């Protein structure tokens, strides 16, 4: 009898899991195949700065006045990054010891700092930022804002630098923005990225975050995880990439790729 009663429960669990998996697939990969080729081209460019490629660079020099600023931005609730984790050491000191000798600034933004920036320069985004129901949504937007405002590099506190030469190589590529891929080549991760100050791409992403924030209440997204992915996370960033490519009718490769603004 117990076995018979257990079957419907197991069936219900299987059905629920199937729905969740389908929802994740649907939200994650709707435009994925259209973007895969473009993101693959970008990955090939970033591969120019792989450890093997760096060996061919003789006497790399510090970059002065780069398009992507010599600033590393990190976020935490307060100035005490020791509260970040009891299992790992926050990467702030690693970034400082490696890059400050090469004329970089490593800057920590607190929640209060980000809110002050929004009130000063991004008032149109304030209601959206304050209206998020999850702290991770505000953190997702905050990292975009600080890099859009000042340019430079964003790094999560659990991301550690490999070498100053690697960072400088990425800056020398001449790209407006560089993101890490996620889900193969079908998405953009935001745990580490870099961009020019006032990057048009980041501006588009912020506009898209505003648009999606106004639609959150009407979207039937039950799971908080999917709400975050859709509203501020990798799904939102990936969709914006496709929108920018369509609007400007441009490839998303790198140097040597012509950007045309026909609309």
Tab-separated table of C-alpha atoms in Angstrom:
chain	number	residue	atom	x	y	z
A	1	UNK	CA	0.000	0.000	0.000
A	2	UNK	CA	2.808	2.366	0.854
A	3	UNK	CA	4.388	1.666	-2.500
A	4	UNK	CA	1.184	2.505	-4.328
A	5	UNK	CA	0.822	5.795	-2.449
A	6	UNK	CA	4.449	6.680	-3.171
A	7	UNK	CA	4.100	6.441	-6.927
A	8	UNK	CA	1.850	9.491	-7.387
A	9	UNK	CA	4.206	11.501	-5.209
A	10	UNK	CA	7.206	10.452	-7.232
A	11	UNK	CA	5.277	11.187	-10.402
A	12	UNK	CA	4.408	14.648	-9.106
A	13	UNK	CA	8.070	15.332	-8.332
A	14	UNK	CA	9.092	14.192	-11.812
A	15	UNK	CA	6.461	16.436	-13.406
A	16	UNK	CA	7.546	19.455	-11.358
A	17	UNK	CA	11.207	18.888	-12.175
A	18	UNK	CA	10.359	18.524	-15.852
A	19	UNK	CA	8.492	21.832	-15.814
A	20	UNK	CA	11.395	23.579	-14.080
A	21	UNK	CA	13.941	22.166	-16.528
A	22	UNK	CA	11.773	23.171	-19.474
A	23	UNK	CA	11.354	26.683	-18.080
A	24	UNK	CA	15.087	27.104	-17.611
A	25	UNK	CA	15.726	25.816	-21.119
A	26	UNK	CA	13.067	28.113	-22.572
A	27	UNK	CA	14.286	31.245	-20.815
A	28	UNK	CA	17.963	30.477	-21.371
A	29	UNK	CA	18.105	29.354	-24.974
A	30	UNK	CA	15.324	31.086	-26.864
A	31	UNK	CA	17.841	33.253	-28.711
A	32	UNK	CA	20.905	31.163	-27.932
A	33	UNK	CA	21.502	29.604	-31.311
A	34	UNK	CA	21.305	32.975	-33.044
A	35	UNK	CA	24.008	34.313	-30.714
A	36	UNK	CA	26.292	31.292	-30.565
A	37	UNK	CA	28.329	32.224	-33.626
A	38	UNK	CA	28.829	35.815	-32.496
A	39	UNK	CA	29.925	34.806	-29.003
A	40	UNK	CA	32.272	32.186	-30.427
A	41	UNK	CA	34.033	34.903	-32.408
A	42	UNK	CA	34.502	36.911	-29.200
A	43	UNK	CA	35.882	33.877	-27.393
A	44	UNK	CA	38.505	33.442	-30.114
A	45	UNK	CA	39.629	37.019	-29.539
A	46	UNK	CA	39.905	36.560	-25.781
A	47	UNK	CA	41.929	33.402	-26.436
A	48	UNK	CA	44.651	35.698	-27.723
A	49	UNK	CA	45.302	36.443	-24.053
A	50	UNK	CA	45.506	32.835	-22.890
A	51	UNK	CA	48.578	31.851	-20.806
A	52	UNK	CA	50.166	30.221	-23.855
A	53	UNK	CA	49.745	33.343	-25.975
A	54	UNK	CA	51.125	35.574	-23.226
A	55	UNK	CA	54.469	33.788	-23.378
A	56	UNK	CA	55.048	35.404	-26.748
A	57	UNK	CA	54.706	38.928	-25.295
A	58	UNK	CA	58.128	40.388	-24.535
A	59	UNK	CA	58.403	42.799	-21.605
A	60	UNK	CA	54.738	43.816	-21.261
A	61	UNK	CA	54.509	47.445	-20.160
A	62	UNK	CA	51.899	49.132	-17.968
A	63	UNK	CA	49.133	50.707	-20.020
A	64	UNK	CA	48.721	54.467	-19.637
A	65	UNK	CA	45.368	56.095	-20.505
A	66	UNK	CA	43.761	52.874	-21.798
A	67	UNK	CA	40.271	52.850	-23.305
A	68	UNK	CA	39.291	50.419	-20.532
A	69	UNK	CA	40.307	52.196	-17.336
A	70	UNK	CA	42.921	50.833	-14.942
A	71	UNK	CA	40.336	50.350	-12.192
A	72	UNK	CA	39.173	47.103	-10.620
A	73	UNK	CA	35.692	47.421	-9.113
A	74	UNK	CA	34.364	45.099	-6.426
A	75	UNK	CA	31.137	45.132	-4.405
A	76	UNK	CA	30.241	44.274	-0.846
A	77	UNK	CA	27.575	45.347	1.624
A	78	UNK	CA	30.073	47.190	3.826
A	79	UNK	CA	33.780	47.998	3.870
A	80	UNK	CA	34.496	44.822	5.851
A	81	UNK	CA	35.099	42.191	3.172
A	82	UNK	CA	36.060	39.657	5.837
A	83	UNK	CA	32.318	39.157	6.271
A	84	UNK	CA	32.116	37.905	2.687
A	85	UNK	CA	32.832	34.259	3.457
A	86	UNK	CA	34.070	31.999	6.233
A	87	UNK	CA	35.380	29.470	3.706
A	88	UNK	CA	37.487	31.591	1.345
A	89	UNK	CA	39.419	34.844	1.555
A	90	UNK	CA	37.966	37.707	-0.463
A	91	UNK	CA	40.111	38.453	-3.503
A	92	UNK	CA	40.466	42.198	-2.850
A	93	UNK	CA	44.011	41.998	-1.469
A	94	UNK	CA	45.075	39.676	-4.297
A	95	UNK	CA	43.981	42.251	-6.863
A	96	UNK	CA	45.682	45.056	-4.945
A	97	UNK	CA	49.025	43.293	-4.531
A	98	UNK	CA	49.125	42.228	-8.172
A	99	UNK	CA	47.859	45.336	-9.975
A	100	UNK	CA	48.489	48.408	-7.822
A	101	UNK	CA	52.254	48.319	-8.626
A	102	UNK	CA	51.238	48.617	-12.309
A	103	UNK	CA	49.246	51.831	-11.788
A	104	UNK	CA	45.825	50.253	-11.153
A	105	UNK	CA	43.247	51.275	-8.557
A	106	UNK	CA	41.262	48.577	-6.757
A	107	UNK	CA	37.991	50.124	-5.607
A	108	UNK	CA	35.431	48.645	-3.217
A	109	UNK	CA	31.837	49.831	-3.532
A	110	UNK	CA	29.462	49.409	-0.597
A	111	UNK	CA	25.666	49.338	-0.837
A	112	UNK	CA	25.592	52.975	0.295
A	113	UNK	CA	28.154	53.979	-2.359
A	114	UNK	CA	26.099	52.392	-5.135
A	115	UNK	CA	22.888	54.025	-3.945
A	116	UNK	CA	24.640	57.403	-3.867
A	117	UNK	CA	25.867	56.887	-7.449
A	118	UNK	CA	22.365	56.028	-8.657
A	119	UNK	CA	20.826	59.061	-6.955
A	120	UNK	CA	23.486	61.300	-8.498
A	121	UNK	CA	23.775	59.986	-12.072
A	122	UNK	CA	21.152	57.289	-12.720
A	123	UNK	CA	17.972	58.635	-11.159
A	124	UNK	CA	15.917	57.051	-13.960
A	125	UNK	CA	16.946	53.635	-12.595
A	126	UNK	CA	16.385	54.364	-8.885
A	127	UNK	CA	12.816	53.073	-8.589
A	128	UNK	CA	13.744	49.865	-10.411
A	129	UNK	CA	16.811	49.310	-8.234
A	130	UNK	CA	14.940	49.873	-4.986
A	131	UNK	CA	11.984	47.809	-6.169
A	132	UNK	CA	13.879	44.545	-6.605
A	133	UNK	CA	12.832	41.849	-4.147
A	134	UNK	CA	16.236	40.122	-4.065
A	135	UNK	CA	19.635	41.542	-3.079
A	136	UNK	CA	21.313	39.632	-5.914
A	137	UNK	CA	19.273	41.645	-8.426
A	138	UNK	CA	20.616	44.886	-6.976
A	139	UNK	CA	24.130	43.425	-7.007
A	140	UNK	CA	23.753	42.457	-10.682
A	141	UNK	CA	22.752	46.005	-11.608
A	142	UNK	CA	25.300	47.649	-9.315
A	143	UNK	CA	28.253	46.024	-11.073
A	144	UNK	CA	27.022	47.258	-14.445
A	145	UNK	CA	26.493	50.767	-13.085
A	146	UNK	CA	29.927	51.229	-11.528
A	147	UNK	CA	31.742	50.035	-14.657
A	148	UNK	CA	29.494	52.108	-16.940
A	149	UNK	CA	30.171	55.146	-14.761
A	150	UNK	CA	33.955	54.908	-14.453
A	151	UNK	CA	35.027	52.180	-16.852
A	152	UNK	CA	37.428	49.442	-15.889
A	153	UNK	CA	37.201	45.876	-14.650
A	154	UNK	CA	34.600	44.225	-12.450
A	155	UNK	CA	35.476	41.191	-10.343
A	156	UNK	CA	33.426	39.228	-7.835
A	157	UNK	CA	35.131	38.778	-4.484
A	158	UNK	CA	35.688	35.103	-5.270
A	159	UNK	CA	37.457	35.797	-8.583
A	160	UNK	CA	41.246	35.990	-8.361
A	161	UNK	CA	43.676	37.533	-10.887
A	162	UNK	CA	45.973	35.227	-12.822
A	163	UNK	CA	48.534	37.872	-13.797
A	164	UNK	CA	48.855	41.576	-14.541
A	165	UNK	CA	49.958	40.649	-18.075
A	166	UNK	CA	46.689	38.825	-18.677
A	167	UNK	CA	44.616	41.870	-17.686
A	168	UNK	CA	46.773	44.213	-19.768
A	169	UNK	CA	46.490	41.911	-22.777
A	170	UNK	CA	42.696	42.040	-22.581
A	171	UNK	CA	42.800	45.832	-22.363
A	172	UNK	CA	44.999	46.009	-25.474
A	173	UNK	CA	42.437	44.171	-27.633
A	174	UNK	CA	40.688	47.460	-28.350
A	175	UNK	CA	37.225	46.166	-27.463
A	176	UNK	CA	34.452	48.263	-25.957
A	177	UNK	CA	33.493	45.524	-23.500
A	178	UNK	CA	34.630	41.983	-22.637
A	179	UNK	CA	32.477	39.415	-20.845
A	180	UNK	CA	33.080	35.812	-19.882
A	181	UNK	CA	30.839	33.208	-21.547
A	182	UNK	CA	28.485	30.920	-19.684
A	183	UNK	CA	26.571	27.828	-20.841
A	184	UNK	CA	29.145	27.144	-23.539
A	185	UNK	CA	28.837	30.117	-25.893
A	186	UNK	CA	25.148	30.756	-25.311
A	187	UNK	CA	25.277	33.350	-22.554
A	188	UNK	CA	27.218	36.078	-20.796
A	189	UNK	CA	28.453	35.792	-17.230
A	190	UNK	CA	28.798	38.856	-15.024
A	191	UNK	CA	31.225	37.566	-12.385
A	192	UNK	CA	34.145	39.152	-14.294
A	193	UNK	CA	33.994	41.667	-17.138
A	194	UNK	CA	35.505	44.929	-18.318
A	195	UNK	CA	34.329	47.894	-20.380
A	196	UNK	CA	35.053	51.456	-21.387
A	197	UNK	CA	33.460	54.255	-19.338
A	198	UNK	CA	30.058	55.071	-20.791
A	199	UNK	CA	30.068	51.844	-22.815
A	200	UNK	CA	27.076	51.899	-25.209
A	201	UNK	CA	26.624	48.171	-24.686
A	202	UNK	CA	26.357	48.565	-20.908
A	203	UNK	CA	23.948	51.448	-21.477
A	204	UNK	CA	21.731	49.124	-23.516
A	205	UNK	CA	21.895	46.487	-20.778
A	206	UNK	CA	20.842	49.038	-18.159
A	207	UNK	CA	17.929	50.174	-20.332
A	208	UNK	CA	16.879	46.553	-20.746
A	209	UNK	CA	17.073	46.033	-16.981
A	210	UNK	CA	14.760	49.022	-16.523
A	211	UNK	CA	12.321	47.637	-19.080
A	212	UNK	CA	12.276	44.185	-17.529
A	213	UNK	CA	11.992	45.599	-14.032
A	214	UNK	CA	8.762	47.335	-14.985
A	215	UNK	CA	7.371	44.030	-16.297
A	216	UNK	CA	8.361	41.764	-13.406
A	217	UNK	CA	4.971	41.975	-11.702
A	218	UNK	CA	3.185	40.876	-14.872
A	219	UNK	CA	5.563	38.018	-15.666
A	220	UNK	CA	4.466	34.583	-14.491
A	221	UNK	CA	7.904	33.602	-13.179
A	222	UNK	CA	7.299	31.727	-9.950
A	223	UNK	CA	10.797	30.569	-9.049
A	224	UNK	CA	13.040	33.318	-7.565
A	225	UNK	CA	16.063	31.826	-9.364
A	226	UNK	CA	14.426	32.324	-12.751
A	227	UNK	CA	13.222	35.800	-11.773
A	228	UNK	CA	16.816	36.821	-11.155
A	229	UNK	CA	18.127	35.210	-14.354
A	230	UNK	CA	15.451	36.891	-16.446
A	231	UNK	CA	15.445	40.337	-14.837
A	232	UNK	CA	19.129	41.079	-14.162
A	233	UNK	CA	21.226	37.954	-14.772
A	234	UNK	CA	22.786	36.141	-17.753
A	235	UNK	CA	19.498	35.732	-19.652
A	236	UNK	CA	18.972	39.494	-19.645
A	237	UNK	CA	22.554	40.169	-20.749
A	238	UNK	CA	22.414	37.573	-23.508
A	239	UNK	CA	19.121	38.939	-24.857
A	240	UNK	CA	20.553	42.463	-24.892
A	241	UNK	CA	23.492	41.234	-26.966
A	242	UNK	CA	21.087	40.034	-29.639
A	243	UNK	CA	19.125	43.297	-29.509
A	244	UNK	CA	22.251	45.422	-29.928
A	245	UNK	CA	23.416	43.283	-32.861
A	246	UNK	CA	20.027	43.638	-34.555
A	247	UNK	CA	19.725	47.387	-33.956
A	248	UNK	CA	23.156	48.250	-35.313
A	249	UNK	CA	23.191	45.453	-37.895
A	250	UNK	CA	26.661	44.540	-36.711
A	251	UNK	CA	28.734	41.444	-35.959
A	252	UNK	CA	29.916	40.994	-32.389
A	253	UNK	CA	33.468	39.998	-33.158
A	254	UNK	CA	36.280	42.411	-32.434
A	255	UNK	CA	39.022	44.357	-34.194
A	256	UNK	CA	38.562	44.261	-37.931
A	257	UNK	CA	34.790	43.847	-37.627
A	258	UNK	CA	32.889	46.825	-38.981
A	259	UNK	CA	30.179	48.324	-36.787
A	260	UNK	CA	27.464	50.029	-38.808
A	261	UNK	CA	24.603	52.101	-37.433
A	262	UNK	CA	21.955	51.890	-40.133
A	263	UNK	CA	18.946	52.542	-37.905
